[in-house]
Short mmCIF file of C-alpha atoms and ligand atoms in Angstrom, two decimals:
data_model
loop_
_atom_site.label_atom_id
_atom_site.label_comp_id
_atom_site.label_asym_id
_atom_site.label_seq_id
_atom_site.Cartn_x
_atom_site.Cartn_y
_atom_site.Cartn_z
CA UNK A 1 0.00 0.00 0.00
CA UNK A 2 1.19 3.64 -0.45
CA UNK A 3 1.04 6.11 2.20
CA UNK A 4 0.03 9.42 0.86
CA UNK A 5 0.70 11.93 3.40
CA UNK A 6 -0.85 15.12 2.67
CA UNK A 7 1.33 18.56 3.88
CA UNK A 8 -0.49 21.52 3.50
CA UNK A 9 1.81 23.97 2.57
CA UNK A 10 -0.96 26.97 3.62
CA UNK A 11 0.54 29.93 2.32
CA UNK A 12 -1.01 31.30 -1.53
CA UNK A 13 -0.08 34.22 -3.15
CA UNK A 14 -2.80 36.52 -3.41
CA UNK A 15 -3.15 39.57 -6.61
CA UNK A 16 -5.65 42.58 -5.97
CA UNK A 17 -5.32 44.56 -9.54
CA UNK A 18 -7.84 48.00 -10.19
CA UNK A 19 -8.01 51.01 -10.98
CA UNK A 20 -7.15 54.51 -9.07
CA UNK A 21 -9.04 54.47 -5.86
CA UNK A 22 -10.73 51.30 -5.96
CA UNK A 23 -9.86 50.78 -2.35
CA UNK A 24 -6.75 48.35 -3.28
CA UNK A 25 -4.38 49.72 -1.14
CA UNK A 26 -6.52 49.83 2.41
CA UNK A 27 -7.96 46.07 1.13
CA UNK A 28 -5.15 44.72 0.78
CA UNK A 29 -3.07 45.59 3.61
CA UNK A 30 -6.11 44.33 5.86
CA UNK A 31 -6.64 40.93 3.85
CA UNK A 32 -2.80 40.41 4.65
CA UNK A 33 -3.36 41.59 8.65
CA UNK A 34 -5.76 39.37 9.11
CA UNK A 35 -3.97 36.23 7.27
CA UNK A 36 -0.59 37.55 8.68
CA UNK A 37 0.57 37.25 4.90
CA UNK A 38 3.42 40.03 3.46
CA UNK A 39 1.68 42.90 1.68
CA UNK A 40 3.22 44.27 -0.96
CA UNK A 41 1.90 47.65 -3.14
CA UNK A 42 3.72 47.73 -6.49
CA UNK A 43 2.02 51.16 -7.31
CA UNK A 44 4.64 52.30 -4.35
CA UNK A 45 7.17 51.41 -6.23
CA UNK A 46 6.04 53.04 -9.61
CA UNK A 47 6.13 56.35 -7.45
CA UNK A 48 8.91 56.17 -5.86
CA UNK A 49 10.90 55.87 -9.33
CA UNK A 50 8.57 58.61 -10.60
CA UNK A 51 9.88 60.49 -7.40
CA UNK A 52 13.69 59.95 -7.74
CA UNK A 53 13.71 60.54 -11.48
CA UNK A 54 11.81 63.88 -11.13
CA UNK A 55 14.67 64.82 -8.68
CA UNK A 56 17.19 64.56 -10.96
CA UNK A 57 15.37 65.94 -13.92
CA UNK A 58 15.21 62.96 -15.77
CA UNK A 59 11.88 62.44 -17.92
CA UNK A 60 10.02 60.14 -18.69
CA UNK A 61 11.14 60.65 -22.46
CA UNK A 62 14.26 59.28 -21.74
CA UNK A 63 13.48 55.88 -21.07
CA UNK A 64 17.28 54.55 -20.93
CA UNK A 65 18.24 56.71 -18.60
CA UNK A 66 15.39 56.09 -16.10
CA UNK A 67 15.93 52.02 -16.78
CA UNK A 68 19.84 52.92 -16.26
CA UNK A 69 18.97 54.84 -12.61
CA UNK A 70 16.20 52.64 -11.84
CA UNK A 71 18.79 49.74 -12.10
CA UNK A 72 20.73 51.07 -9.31
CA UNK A 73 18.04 52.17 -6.88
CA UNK A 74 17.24 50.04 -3.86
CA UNK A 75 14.00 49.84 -3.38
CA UNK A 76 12.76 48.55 -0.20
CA UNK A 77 8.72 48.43 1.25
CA UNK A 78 8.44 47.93 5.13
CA UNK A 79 6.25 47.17 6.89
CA UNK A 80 4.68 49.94 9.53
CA UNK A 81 1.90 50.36 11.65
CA UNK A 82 -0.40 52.48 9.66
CA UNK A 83 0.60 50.59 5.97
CA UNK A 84 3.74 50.29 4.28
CA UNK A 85 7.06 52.78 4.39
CA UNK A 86 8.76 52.74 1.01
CA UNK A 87 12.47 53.20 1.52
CA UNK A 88 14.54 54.75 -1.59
CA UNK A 89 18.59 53.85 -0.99
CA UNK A 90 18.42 53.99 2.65
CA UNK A 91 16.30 57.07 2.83
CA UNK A 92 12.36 56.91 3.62
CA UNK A 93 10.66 58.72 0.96
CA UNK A 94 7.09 57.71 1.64
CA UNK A 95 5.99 61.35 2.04
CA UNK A 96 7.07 61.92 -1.05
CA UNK A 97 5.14 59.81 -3.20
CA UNK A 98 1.57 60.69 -3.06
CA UNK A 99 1.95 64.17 -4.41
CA UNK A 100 0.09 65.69 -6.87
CA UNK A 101 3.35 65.92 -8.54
CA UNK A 102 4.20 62.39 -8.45
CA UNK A 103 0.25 61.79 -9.61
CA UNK A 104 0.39 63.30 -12.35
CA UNK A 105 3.36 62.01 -13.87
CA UNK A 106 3.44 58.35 -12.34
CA UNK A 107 1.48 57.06 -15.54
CA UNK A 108 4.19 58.10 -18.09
CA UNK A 109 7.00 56.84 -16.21
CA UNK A 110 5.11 53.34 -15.57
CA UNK A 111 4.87 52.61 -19.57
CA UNK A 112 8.28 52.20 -20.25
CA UNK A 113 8.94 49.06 -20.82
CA UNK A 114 12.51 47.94 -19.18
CA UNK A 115 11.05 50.22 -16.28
CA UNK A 116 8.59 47.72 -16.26
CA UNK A 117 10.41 44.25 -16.83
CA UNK A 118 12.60 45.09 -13.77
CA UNK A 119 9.82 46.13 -11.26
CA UNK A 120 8.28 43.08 -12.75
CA UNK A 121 11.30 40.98 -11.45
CA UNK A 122 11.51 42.32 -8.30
CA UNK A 123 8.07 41.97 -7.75
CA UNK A 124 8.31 38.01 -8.90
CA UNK A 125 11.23 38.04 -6.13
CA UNK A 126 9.10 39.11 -3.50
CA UNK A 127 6.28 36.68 -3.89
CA UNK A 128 8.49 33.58 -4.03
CA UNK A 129 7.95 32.55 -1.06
CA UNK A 130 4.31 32.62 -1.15
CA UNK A 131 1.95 34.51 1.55
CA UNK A 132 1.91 37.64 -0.10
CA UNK A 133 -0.43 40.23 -1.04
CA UNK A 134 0.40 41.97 -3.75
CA UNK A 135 -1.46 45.09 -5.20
CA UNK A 136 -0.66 47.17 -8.55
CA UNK A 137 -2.59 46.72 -12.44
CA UNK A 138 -1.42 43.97 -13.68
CA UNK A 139 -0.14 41.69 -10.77
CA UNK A 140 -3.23 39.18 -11.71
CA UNK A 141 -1.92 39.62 -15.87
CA UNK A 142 1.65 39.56 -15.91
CA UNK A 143 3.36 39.60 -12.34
CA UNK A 144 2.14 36.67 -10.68
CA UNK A 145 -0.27 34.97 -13.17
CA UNK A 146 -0.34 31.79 -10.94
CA UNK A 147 -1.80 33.51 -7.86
CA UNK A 148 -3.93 31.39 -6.19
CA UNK A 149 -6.81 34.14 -5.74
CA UNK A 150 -6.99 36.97 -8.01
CA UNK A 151 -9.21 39.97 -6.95
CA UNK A 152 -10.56 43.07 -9.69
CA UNK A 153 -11.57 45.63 -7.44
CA UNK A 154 -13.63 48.43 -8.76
CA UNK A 155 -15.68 51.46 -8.19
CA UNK A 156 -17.45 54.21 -10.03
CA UNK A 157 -15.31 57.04 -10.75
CA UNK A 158 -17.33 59.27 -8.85
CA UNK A 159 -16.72 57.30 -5.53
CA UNK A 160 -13.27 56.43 -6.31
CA UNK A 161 -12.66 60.28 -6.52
CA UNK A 162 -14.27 60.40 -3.26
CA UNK A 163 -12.30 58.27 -1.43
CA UNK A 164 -9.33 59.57 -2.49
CA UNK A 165 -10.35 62.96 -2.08
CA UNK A 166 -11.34 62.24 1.74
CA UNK A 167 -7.68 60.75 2.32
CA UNK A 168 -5.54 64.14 0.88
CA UNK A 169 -4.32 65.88 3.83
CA UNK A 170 -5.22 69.90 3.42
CA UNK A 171 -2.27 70.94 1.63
CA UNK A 172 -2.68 68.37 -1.24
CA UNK A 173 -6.62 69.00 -1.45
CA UNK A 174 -7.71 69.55 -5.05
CA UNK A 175 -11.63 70.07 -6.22
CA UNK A 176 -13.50 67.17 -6.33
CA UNK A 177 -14.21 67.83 -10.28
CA UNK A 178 -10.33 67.89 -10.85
CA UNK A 179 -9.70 64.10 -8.62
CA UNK A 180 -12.31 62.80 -10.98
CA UNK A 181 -10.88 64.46 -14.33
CA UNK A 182 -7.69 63.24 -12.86
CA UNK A 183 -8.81 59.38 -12.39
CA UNK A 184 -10.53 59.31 -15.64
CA UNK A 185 -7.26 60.33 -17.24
CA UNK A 186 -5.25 58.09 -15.60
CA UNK A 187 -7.54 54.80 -15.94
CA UNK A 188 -7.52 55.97 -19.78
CA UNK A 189 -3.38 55.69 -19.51
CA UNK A 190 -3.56 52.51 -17.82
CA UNK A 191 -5.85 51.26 -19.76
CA UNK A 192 -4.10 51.71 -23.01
CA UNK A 193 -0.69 51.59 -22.59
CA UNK A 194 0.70 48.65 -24.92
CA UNK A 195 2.74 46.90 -22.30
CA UNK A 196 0.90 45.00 -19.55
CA UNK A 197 -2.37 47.34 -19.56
CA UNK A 198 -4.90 47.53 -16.92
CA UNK A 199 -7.26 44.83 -17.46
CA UNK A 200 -9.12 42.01 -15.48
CA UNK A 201 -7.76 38.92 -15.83
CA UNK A 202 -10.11 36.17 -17.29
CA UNK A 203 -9.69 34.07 -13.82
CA UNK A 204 -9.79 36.92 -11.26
CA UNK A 205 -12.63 37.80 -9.25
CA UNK A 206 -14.50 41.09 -10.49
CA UNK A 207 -15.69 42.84 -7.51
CA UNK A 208 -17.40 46.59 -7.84
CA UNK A 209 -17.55 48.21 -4.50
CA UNK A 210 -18.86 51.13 -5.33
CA UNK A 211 -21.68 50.42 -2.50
CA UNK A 212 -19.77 48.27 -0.17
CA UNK A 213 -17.74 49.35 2.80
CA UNK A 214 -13.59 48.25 3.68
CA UNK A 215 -14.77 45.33 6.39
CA UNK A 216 -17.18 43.73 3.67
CA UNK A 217 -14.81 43.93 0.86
CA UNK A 218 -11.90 42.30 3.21
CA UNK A 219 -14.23 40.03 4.81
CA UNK A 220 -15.41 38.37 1.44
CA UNK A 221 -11.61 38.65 0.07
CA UNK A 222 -10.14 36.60 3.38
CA UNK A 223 -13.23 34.34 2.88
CA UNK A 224 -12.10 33.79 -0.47
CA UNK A 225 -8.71 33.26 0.13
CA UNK A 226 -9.55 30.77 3.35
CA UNK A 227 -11.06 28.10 1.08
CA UNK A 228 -8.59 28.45 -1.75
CA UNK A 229 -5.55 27.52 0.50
CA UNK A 230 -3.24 25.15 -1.63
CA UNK A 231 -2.75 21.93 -0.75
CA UNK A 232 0.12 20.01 -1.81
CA UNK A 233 0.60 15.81 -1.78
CA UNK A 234 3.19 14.29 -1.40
CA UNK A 235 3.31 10.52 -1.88
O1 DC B 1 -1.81 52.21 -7.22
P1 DC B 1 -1.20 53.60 -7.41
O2 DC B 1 -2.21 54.63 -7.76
O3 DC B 1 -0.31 54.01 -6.28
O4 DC B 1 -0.25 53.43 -8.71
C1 DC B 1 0.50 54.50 -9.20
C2 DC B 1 0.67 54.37 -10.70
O5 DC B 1 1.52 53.27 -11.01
C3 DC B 1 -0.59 54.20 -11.52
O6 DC B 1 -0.70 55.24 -12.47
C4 DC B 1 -0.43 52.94 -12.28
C5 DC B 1 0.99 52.51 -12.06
N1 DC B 1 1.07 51.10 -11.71
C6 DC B 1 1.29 50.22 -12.71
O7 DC B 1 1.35 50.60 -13.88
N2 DC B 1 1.43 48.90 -12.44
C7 DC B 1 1.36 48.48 -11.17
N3 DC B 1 1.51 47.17 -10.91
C8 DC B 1 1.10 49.38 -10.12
C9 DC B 1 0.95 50.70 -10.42
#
């Protein structure tokens, strides 16, 4: 007779893709709280080359250069209380980020290609050892397109300009009118850029939240996620 001894190696990868605002961010930190998985946003990491690049006055129209600078950054994400610090050769450069600088200029920079193909890698690297929670456009697509659970999260632009419009601190505030012009125009850049384009991936879980709150969106993720565990024999 042969013994089959099942192991259950628990740990899945997990890929939340959406648009701008869709809540991906918040979600996904909390789905990886409460299955004390890694979380990791890629969008971070989009911004904080969009950050160091606009500090040296390099464009996005030179795309060598930025692959040839981008090579040599270190990118790191921590982990912190309230989310994730994203750490730029030794130097913490999370407040940085999520200007309205950075905003409006983190869609060119993320459709270069080689940009693209490394983040890609790193990302890959990150996720190899499984129990992660990775966030970003095309995670589901290209980055990890054997994730156990793939989420599209959603929400009408109107709401998604919302939410982000209640998270700005004072300085930052724009009109409502210009978050939503702003949205529109970015989901239109990641939406038709030719490399890896925002798009929902034909096994991934559309969700539109548009009427739901954070705890039921998480809730029906980690529920998700609980009875999609992997199991692995070994005989
Ligand atoms: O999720 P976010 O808004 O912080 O992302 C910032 C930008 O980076 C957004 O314009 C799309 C781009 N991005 C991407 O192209 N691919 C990813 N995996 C994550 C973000």
């Amino acid at each position: 007779m042969i013994r089959q001894a099942t192991v259950m190696n628990d740990r899945i990868n997990i890929a939340i893709d959406g648009p701008a605002g869709a809540g991906k961010s918040t979600v996904a930190r909390l789905v990886a709280n409460q299955l004390t998985y890694i979380y990791v946003d890629t969008g971070s990491m989009y911004r904080a080359v969009t950050w160091f690049m606009t500090r040296l006055g390099i464009g996005p129209e030179l795309p060598d250069k930025v692959l040839e600078y981008a090579r040599n950054m270190v990118i790191e994400l921590r982990p912190d209380t309230d989310g994730q610090k994203v750490w730029v050769d030794g130097e913490d450069v999370t407040p940085y980020i999520r200007t309205s600088e950075v905003n409006g200029l983190v869609s060119q920079y993320a459709q270069i290609e080689g940009l693209r193909s490394h983040l890609v890698f790193l990302q890959r690297q990150m996720a190899l050892n499984k129990g992660v929670v990775m966030d970003g456009r095309d995670i589901g697509t290209t980055v990890l397109p054997d994730a156990k659970v793939k989420i599209f999260l959603t929400a009408s632009v109107k709401e998604r300009a919302l939410r982000r419009f209640n998270e700005m601190n004072d300085a930052d505030r724009t009109s409502l009118e210009q978050l939503e012009q702003d949205i529109a125009k970015r989901d239109t850049l990641d939406e038709q850029r030719e490399i890896s384009p925002l798009r929902c991936a034909d096994d991934a879980i559309l969700m539109d939240t548009t009427e739901m709150d954070i705890r039921q969106v998480v809730n029906k993720i980690v529920s998700i996620c609980r009875s999609q565990k992997d199991g692995e024999r070994i005989t």
